[in-house]
CSV table of C-alpha atoms in Angstrom, one decimal:
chain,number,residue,atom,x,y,z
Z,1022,UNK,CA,105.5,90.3,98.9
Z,1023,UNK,CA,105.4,91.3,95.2
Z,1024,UNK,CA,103.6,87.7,94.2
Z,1025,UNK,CA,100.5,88.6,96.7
Z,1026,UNK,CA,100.7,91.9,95.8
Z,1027,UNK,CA,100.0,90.5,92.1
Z,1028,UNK,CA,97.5,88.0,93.3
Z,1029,UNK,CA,95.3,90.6,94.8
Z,1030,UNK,CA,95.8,93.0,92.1
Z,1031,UNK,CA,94.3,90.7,89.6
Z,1032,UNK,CA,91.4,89.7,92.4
Z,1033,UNK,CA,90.6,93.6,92.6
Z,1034,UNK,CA,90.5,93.7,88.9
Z,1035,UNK,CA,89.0,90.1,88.7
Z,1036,UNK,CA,86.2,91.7,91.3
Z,1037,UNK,CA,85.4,94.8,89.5
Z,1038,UNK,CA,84.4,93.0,86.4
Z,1039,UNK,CA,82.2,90.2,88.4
Z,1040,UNK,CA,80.2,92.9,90.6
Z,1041,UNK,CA,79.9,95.4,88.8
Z,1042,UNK,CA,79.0,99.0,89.8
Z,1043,UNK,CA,76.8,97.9,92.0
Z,1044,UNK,CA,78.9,96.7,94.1
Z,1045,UNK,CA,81.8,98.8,94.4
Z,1046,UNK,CA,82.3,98.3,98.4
Z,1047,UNK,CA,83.9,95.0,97.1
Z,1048,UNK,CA,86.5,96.5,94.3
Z,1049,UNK,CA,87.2,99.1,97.0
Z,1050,UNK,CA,88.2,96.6,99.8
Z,1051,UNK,CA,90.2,94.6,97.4
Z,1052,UNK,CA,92.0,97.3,96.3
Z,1053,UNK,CA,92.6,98.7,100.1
Z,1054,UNK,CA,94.4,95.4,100.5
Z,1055,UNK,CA,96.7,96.3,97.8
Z,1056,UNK,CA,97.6,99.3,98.8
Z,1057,UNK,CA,98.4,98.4,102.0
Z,1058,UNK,CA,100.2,95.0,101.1
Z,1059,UNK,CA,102.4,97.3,98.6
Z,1060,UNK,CA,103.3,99.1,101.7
Z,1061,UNK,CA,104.0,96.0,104.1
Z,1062,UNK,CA,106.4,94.6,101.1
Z,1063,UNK,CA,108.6,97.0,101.6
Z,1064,UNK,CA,108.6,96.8,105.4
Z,1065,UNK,CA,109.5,93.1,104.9
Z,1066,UNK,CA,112.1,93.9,102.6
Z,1067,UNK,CA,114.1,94.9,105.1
Z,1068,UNK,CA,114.0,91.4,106.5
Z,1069,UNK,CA,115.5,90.0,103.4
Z,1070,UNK,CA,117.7,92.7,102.4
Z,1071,UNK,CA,118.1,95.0,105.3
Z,1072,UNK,CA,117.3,98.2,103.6
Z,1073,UNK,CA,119.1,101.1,104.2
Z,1074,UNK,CA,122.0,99.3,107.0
Z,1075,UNK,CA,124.8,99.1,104.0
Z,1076,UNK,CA,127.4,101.8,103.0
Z,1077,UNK,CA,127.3,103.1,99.1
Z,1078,UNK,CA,130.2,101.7,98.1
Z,1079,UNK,CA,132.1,98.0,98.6
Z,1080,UNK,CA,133.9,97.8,101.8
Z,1081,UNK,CA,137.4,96.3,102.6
Z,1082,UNK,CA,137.2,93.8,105.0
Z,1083,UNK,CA,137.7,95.7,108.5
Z,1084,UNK,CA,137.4,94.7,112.4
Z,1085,UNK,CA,133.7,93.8,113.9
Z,1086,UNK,CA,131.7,97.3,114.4
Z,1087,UNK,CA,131.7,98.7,117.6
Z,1088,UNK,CA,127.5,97.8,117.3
Z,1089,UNK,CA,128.5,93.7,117.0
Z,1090,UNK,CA,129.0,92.7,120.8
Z,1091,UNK,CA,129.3,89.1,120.0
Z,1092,UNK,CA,130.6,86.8,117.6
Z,1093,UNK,CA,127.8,84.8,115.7
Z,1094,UNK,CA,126.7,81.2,117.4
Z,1095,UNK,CA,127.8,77.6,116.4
Z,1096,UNK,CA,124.8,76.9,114.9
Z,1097,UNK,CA,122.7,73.9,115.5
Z,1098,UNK,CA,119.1,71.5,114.3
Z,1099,UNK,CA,117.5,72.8,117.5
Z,1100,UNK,CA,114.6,74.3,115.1
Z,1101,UNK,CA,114.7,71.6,112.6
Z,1102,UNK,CA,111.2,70.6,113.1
Z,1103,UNK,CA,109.8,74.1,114.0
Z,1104,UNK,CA,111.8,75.4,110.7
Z,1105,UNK,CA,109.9,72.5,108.8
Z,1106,UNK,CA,106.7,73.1,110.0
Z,1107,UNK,CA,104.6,75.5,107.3
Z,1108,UNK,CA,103.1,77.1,110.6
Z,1109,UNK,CA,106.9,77.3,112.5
Z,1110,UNK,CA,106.9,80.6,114.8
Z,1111,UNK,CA,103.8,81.9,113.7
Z,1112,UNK,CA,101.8,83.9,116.7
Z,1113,UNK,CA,98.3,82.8,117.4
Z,1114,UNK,CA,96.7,85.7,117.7
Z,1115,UNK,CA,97.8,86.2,113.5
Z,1116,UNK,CA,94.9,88.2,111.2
Z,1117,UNK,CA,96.5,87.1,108.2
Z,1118,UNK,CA,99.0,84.4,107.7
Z,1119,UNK,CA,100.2,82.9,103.7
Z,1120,UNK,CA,102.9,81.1,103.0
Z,1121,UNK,CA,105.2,81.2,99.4
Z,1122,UNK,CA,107.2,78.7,98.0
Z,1123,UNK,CA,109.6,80.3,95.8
Z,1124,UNK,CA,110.6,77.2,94.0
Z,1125,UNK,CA,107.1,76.9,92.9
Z,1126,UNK,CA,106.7,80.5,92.2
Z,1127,UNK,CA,109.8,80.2,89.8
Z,1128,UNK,CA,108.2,77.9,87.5
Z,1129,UNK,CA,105.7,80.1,85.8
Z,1130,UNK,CA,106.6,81.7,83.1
Z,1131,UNK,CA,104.9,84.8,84.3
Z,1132,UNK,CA,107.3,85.1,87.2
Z,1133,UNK,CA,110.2,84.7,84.8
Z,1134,UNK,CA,109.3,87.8,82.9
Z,1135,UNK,CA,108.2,89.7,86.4
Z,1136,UNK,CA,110.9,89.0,88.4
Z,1137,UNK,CA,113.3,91.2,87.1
Z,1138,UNK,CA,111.1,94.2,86.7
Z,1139,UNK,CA,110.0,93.1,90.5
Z,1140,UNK,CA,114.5,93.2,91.8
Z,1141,UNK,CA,115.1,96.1,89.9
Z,1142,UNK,CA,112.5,98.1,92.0
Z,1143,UNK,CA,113.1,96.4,95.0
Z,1144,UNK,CA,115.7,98.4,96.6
Z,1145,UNK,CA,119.1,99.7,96.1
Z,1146,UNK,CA,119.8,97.7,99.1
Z,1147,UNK,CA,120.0,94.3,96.9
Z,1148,UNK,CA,122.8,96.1,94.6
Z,1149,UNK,CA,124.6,97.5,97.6
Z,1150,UNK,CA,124.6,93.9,99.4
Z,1151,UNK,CA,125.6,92.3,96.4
Z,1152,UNK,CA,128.6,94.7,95.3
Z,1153,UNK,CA,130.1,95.0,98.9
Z,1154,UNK,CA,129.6,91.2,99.6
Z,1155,UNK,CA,128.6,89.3,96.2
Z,1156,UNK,CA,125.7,88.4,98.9
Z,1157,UNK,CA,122.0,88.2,96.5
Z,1158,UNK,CA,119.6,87.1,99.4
Z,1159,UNK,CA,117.2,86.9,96.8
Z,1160,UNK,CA,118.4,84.1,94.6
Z,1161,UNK,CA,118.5,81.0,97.1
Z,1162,UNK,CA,115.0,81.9,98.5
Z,1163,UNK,CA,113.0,78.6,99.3
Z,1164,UNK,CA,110.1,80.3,101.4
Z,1165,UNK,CA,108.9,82.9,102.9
Z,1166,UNK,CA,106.0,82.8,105.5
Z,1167,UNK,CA,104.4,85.3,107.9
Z,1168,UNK,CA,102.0,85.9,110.0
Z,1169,UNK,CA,100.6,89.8,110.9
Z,1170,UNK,CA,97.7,91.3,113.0
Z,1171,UNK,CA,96.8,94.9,113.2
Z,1172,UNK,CA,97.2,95.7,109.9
Z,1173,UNK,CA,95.2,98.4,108.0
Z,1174,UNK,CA,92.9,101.3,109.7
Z,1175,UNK,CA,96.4,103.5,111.1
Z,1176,UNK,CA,97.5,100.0,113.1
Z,1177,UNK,CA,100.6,99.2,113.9
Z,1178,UNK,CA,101.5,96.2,112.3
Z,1179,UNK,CA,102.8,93.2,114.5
Z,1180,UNK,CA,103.9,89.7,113.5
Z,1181,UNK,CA,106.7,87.2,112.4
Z,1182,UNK,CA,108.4,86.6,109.4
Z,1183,UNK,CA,110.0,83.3,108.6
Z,1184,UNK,CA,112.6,83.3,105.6
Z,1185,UNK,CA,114.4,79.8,104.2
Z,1186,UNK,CA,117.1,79.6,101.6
Z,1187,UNK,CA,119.1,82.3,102.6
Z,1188,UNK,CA,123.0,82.2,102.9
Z,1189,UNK,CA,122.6,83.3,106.4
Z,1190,UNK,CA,126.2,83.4,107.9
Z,1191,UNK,CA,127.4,85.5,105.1
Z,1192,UNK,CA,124.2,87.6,104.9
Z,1193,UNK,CA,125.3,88.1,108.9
Z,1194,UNK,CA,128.3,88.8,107.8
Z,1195,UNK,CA,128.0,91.5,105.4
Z,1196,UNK,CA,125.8,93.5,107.7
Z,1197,UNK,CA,128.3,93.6,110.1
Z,1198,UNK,CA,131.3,94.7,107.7
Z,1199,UNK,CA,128.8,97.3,105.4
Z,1200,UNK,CA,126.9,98.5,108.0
Z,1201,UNK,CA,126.7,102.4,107.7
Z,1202,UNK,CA,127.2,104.4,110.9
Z,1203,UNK,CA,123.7,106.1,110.5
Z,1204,UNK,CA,122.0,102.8,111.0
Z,1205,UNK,CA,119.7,102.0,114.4
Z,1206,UNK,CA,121.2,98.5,114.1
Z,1207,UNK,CA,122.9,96.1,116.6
Z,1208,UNK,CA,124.3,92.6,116.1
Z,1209,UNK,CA,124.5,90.4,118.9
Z,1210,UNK,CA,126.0,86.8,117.4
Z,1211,UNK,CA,123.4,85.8,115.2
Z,1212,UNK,CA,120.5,88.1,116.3
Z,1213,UNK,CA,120.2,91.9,114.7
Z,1214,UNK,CA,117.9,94.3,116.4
Z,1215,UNK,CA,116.9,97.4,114.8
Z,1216,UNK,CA,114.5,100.1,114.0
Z,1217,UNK,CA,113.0,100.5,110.1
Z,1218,UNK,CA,112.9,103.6,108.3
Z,1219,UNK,CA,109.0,103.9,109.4
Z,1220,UNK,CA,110.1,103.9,113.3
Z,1221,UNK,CA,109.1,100.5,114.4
Z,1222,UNK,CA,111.0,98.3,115.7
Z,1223,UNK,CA,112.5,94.9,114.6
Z,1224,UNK,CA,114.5,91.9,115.5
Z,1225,UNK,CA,116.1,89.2,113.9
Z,1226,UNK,CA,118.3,85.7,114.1
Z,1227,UNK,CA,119.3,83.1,111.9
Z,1228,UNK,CA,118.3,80.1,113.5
Z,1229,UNK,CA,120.0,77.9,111.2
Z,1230,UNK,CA,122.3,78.5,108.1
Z,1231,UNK,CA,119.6,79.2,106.0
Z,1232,UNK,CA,116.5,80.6,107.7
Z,1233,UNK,CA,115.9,84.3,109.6
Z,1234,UNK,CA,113.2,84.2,111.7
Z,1235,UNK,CA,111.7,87.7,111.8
Z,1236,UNK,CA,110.0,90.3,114.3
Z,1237,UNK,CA,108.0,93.2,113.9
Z,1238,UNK,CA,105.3,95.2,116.2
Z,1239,UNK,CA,105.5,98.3,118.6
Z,1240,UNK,CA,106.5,96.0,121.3
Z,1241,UNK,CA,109.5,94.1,119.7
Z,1242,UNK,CA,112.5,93.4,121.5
Z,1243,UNK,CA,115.4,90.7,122.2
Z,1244,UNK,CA,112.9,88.8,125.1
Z,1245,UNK,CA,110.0,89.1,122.3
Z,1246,UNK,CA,112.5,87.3,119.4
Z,1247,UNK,CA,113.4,84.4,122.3
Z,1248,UNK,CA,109.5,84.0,123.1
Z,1249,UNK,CA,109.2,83.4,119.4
Z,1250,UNK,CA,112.2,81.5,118.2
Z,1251,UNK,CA,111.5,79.0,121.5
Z,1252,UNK,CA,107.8,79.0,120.8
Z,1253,UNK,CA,107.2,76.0,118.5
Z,1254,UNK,CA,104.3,76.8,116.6
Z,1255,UNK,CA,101.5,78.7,118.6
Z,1256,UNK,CA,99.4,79.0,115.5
Z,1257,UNK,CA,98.8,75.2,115.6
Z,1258,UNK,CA,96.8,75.8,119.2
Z,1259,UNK,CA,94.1,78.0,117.0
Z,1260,UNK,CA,91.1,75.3,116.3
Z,1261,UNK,CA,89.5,78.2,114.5
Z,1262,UNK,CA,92.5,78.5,112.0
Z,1263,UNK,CA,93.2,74.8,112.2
Z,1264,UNK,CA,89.7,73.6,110.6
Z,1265,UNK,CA,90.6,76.7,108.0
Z,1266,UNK,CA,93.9,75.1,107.6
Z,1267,UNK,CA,92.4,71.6,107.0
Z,1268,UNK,CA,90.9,73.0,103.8
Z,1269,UNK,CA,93.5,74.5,102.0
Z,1270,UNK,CA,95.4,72.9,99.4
Z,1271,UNK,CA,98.6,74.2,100.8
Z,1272,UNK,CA,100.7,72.4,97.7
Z,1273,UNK,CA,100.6,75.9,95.7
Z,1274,UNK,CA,102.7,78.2,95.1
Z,1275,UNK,CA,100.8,80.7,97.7
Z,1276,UNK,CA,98.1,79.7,100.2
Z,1277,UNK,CA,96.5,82.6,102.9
Z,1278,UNK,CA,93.9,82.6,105.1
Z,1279,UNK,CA,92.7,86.6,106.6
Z,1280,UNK,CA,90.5,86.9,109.5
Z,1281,UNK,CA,87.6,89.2,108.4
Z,1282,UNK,CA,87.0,90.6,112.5
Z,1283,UNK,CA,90.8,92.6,111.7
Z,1284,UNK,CA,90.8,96.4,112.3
Z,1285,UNK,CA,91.4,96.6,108.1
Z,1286,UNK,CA,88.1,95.8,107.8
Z,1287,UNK,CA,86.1,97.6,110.2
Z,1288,UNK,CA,84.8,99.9,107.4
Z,1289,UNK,CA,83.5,97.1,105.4
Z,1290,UNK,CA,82.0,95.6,108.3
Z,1291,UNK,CA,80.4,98.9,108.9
Z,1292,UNK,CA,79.1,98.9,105.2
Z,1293,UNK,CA,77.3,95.4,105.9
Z,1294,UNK,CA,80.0,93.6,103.8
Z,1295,UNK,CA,81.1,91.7,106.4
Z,1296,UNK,CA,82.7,88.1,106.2
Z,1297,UNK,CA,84.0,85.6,108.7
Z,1298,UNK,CA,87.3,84.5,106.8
Z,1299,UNK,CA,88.9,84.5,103.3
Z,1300,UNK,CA,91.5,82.1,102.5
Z,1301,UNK,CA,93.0,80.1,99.8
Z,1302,UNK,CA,95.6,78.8,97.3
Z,1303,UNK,CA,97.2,80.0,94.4
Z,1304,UNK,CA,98.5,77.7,91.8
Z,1305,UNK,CA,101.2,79.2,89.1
Z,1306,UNK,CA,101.8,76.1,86.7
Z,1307,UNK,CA,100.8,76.5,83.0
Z,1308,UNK,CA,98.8,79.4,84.0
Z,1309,UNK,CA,97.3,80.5,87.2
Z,1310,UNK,CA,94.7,78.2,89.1
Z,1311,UNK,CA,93.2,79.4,92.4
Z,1312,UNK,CA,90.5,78.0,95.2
Z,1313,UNK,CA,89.1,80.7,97.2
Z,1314,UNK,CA,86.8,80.7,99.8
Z,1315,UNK,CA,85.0,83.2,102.0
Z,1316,UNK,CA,82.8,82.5,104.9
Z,1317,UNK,CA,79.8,84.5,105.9
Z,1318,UNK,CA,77.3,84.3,108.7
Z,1319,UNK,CA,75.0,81.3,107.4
Z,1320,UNK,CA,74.5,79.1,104.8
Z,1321,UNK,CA,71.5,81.1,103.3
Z,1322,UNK,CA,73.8,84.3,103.3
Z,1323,UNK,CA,76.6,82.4,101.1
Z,1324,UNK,CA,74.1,80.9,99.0
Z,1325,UNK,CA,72.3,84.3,98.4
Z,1326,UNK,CA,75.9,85.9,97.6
Z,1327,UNK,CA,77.2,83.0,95.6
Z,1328,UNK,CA,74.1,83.6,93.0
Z,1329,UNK,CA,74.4,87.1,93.2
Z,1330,UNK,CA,77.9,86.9,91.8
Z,1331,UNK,CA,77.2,84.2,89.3
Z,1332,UNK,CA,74.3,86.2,88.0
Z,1333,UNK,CA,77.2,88.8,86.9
Z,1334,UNK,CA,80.1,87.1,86.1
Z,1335,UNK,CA,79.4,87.6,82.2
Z,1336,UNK,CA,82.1,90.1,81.7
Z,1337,UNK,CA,84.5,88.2,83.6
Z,1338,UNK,CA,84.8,85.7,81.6
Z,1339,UNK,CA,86.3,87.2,78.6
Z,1340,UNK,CA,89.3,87.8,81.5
Z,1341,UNK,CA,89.7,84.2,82.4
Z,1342,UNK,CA,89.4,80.2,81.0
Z,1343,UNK,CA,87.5,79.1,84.5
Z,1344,UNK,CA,85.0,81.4,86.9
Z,1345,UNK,CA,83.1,79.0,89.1
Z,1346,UNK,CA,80.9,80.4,91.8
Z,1347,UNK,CA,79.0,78.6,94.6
Z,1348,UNK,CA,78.1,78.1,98.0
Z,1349,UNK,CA,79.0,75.2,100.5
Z,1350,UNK,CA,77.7,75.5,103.6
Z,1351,UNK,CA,78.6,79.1,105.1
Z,1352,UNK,CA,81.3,79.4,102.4
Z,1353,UNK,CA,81.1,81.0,98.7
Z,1354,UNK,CA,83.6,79.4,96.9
Z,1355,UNK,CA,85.8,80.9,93.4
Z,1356,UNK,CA,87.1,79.1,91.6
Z,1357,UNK,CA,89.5,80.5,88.4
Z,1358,UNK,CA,91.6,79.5,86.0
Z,1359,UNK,CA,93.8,81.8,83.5
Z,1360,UNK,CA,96.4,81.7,81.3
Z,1361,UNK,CA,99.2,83.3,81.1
Z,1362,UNK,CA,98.5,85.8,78.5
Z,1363,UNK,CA,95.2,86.6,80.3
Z,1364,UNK,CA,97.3,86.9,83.6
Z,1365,UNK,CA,99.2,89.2,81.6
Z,1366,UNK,CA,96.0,91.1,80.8
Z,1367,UNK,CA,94.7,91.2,84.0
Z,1368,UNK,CA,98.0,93.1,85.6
Z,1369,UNK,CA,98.1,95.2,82.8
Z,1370,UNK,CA,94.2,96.4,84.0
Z,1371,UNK,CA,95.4,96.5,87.8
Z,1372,UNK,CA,98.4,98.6,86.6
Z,1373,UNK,CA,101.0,96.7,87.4
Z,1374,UNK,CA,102.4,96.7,84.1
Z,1375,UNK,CA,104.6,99.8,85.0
Z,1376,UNK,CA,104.1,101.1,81.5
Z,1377,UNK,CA,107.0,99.2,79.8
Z,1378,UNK,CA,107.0,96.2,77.4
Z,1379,UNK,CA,104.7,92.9,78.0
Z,1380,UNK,CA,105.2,90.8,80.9
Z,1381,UNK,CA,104.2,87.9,78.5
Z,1382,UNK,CA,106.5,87.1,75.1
Z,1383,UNK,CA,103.7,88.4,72.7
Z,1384,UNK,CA,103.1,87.0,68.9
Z,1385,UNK,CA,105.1,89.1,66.1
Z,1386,UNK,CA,102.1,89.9,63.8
């Protein structure tokens, strides 16, 4: 979660200085979404790394835990098409959905410099996994894609998680040999059902021999994890997110759309700054490059807000290379284009910069 935690970082900070004071319902919504993605990456972390289920030190090989009651599955292709699909096991009923591609993600030059900084505070589960097992679930990530609803506002967050790249057998297996005798976690073959450090409930299984499929919500159990694993791809059934879908250049390294009736914006709502949908891409070659849209009420609403914003964009651009605003039909439409030295900047402003050297090589004087 740390790359959309950065990309909405720099939108807060990227909003502040195109609104102004005037407008600081905006900067505060951005940054609520911040706050609360921070929070959500480290609930997902425990998909990837499985937080807090390993003992301190490496572990001889030993008998299967009394927790495992089965040995793992042969696995099989019967998800290779749902596994494919950039929408695969997403729920319909999802608020906000985006997709990574790590691959893509690994060619900028500003996530070669973050990354570490990003592992190191990660969790001590990554070091723990690796020393026990030599098992980095990080390295061989391909992509990661989710779908939540009920975030923000004291919800319980629900949704699916969909991980590819991983070295899912012996990721299985090193839970089961490190697993530490204080941890709500049983294995069941290749399915783990558990309970995080914030009380909710989870279940997982590696549906092939490199992707988890993930579940999280209130209600989560083993049946929950079959409905979703055997699902297909509800999300596809949405017309409503498909003709969102449509427009997206879903080629970046991060796309997302976010459903603007979700409980984590009632307060805005109730402020009259409203919107129908946000939704987007997020390029990371040579610099960042992003096409974002949000959708209001009418036409005459996103035209009235689209020159709004233009009218004080002039601090902004001393931030960025590109700041186009305007309207298409009920949509206001940014585009931006940066550098990497003024992506740099713009995390250092949104205090992500954690107070240590630049993320970006800087000129010796």
């Amino acid at each position: 979660m740390g790359v959309v935690h950065v990309a909405i970082s720099a939108g807060a900070a990227a909003a502040h200085a195109v609104v102004g004071a005037k407008h600081q319902r905006a900067v505060a919504l951005a940054s609520a979404a911040t706050c609360y993605l921070n929070g959500m990456g480290h609930r997902w972390l425990l998909v990837v790394a499985l937080a807090g289920c390993f003992s301190s030190k490496p572990v001889a090989p030993t008998p299967p835990p009394s927790n495992v009651t089965a040995a793992p599955k042969p696995l099989t292709r019967k998800h290779s098409v749902t596994v494919a699909d950039p929408l695969g096991f997403l729920p319909i009923d999802s608020e906000m959905v985006f997709h990574l591609d790590m691959g893509r993600l690994r060619k900028s030059a500003v996530w070669q410099q973050y990354e570490p900084k990003l592992l190191e505070a990660a969790s001590l589960a990554l070091t723990q996994m690796k020393n026990s097992c030599g098992v980095n679930p990080i390295s061989g990530l391909r992509t990661i894609r989710a779908g939540f609803k009920d975030f923000g506002n004291g919800g319980k967050p629900a949704g699916v998680m969909v991980v590819t790249g991983l070295d899912g057998e012996r990721l299985l297996a090193c839970v089961a040999s490190t697993k530490s005798p204080s941890a709500k976690l049983a294995i069941d073959g290749n399915v783990v059902i558990g309970t995080g450090t914030d009380g909710q409930p989870f279940a997982l299984e590696l549906v092939d021999a490199s992707t988890i499929v993930a579940v999280v919500g209130p209600n989560t159990d083993r049946a929950r994890l079959d409905e979703v694993v055997n699902g297909g791809a509800p999300l596809r059934n949405s017309a409503v997110f498909n003709e969102i879908f449509g427009t997206i250049n879903t080629q970046g390294a991060l796309w997302f759309t976010v459903n603007g009736n979700a409980k984590a914006f009632d307060g805005a709502r109730a402020s009259g700054f409203g919107f129908n949908a946000l939704f987007g891409s997020v390029g990371l070659v040579d610099g960042l490059s992003a096409s974002v849209r949000m959708r209001v009420g009418s036409p005459a609403a996103a035209s009235q807000m689209a020159t709004m914003i233009t009218s004080q964009v002039g601090m902004a651009k001393s931030f960025v290379d590109r700041l186009d605003i305007s309207a298409d039909a009920n949509d206001i439409v940014f585009e931006l284009g940066m550098t990497d030295a003024q992506i740099n900047a713009i995390l250092g402003m949104a205090g992500l910069g954690g107070g240590g050297p630049s993320l970006i090589p800087q000129p010796t004087p």
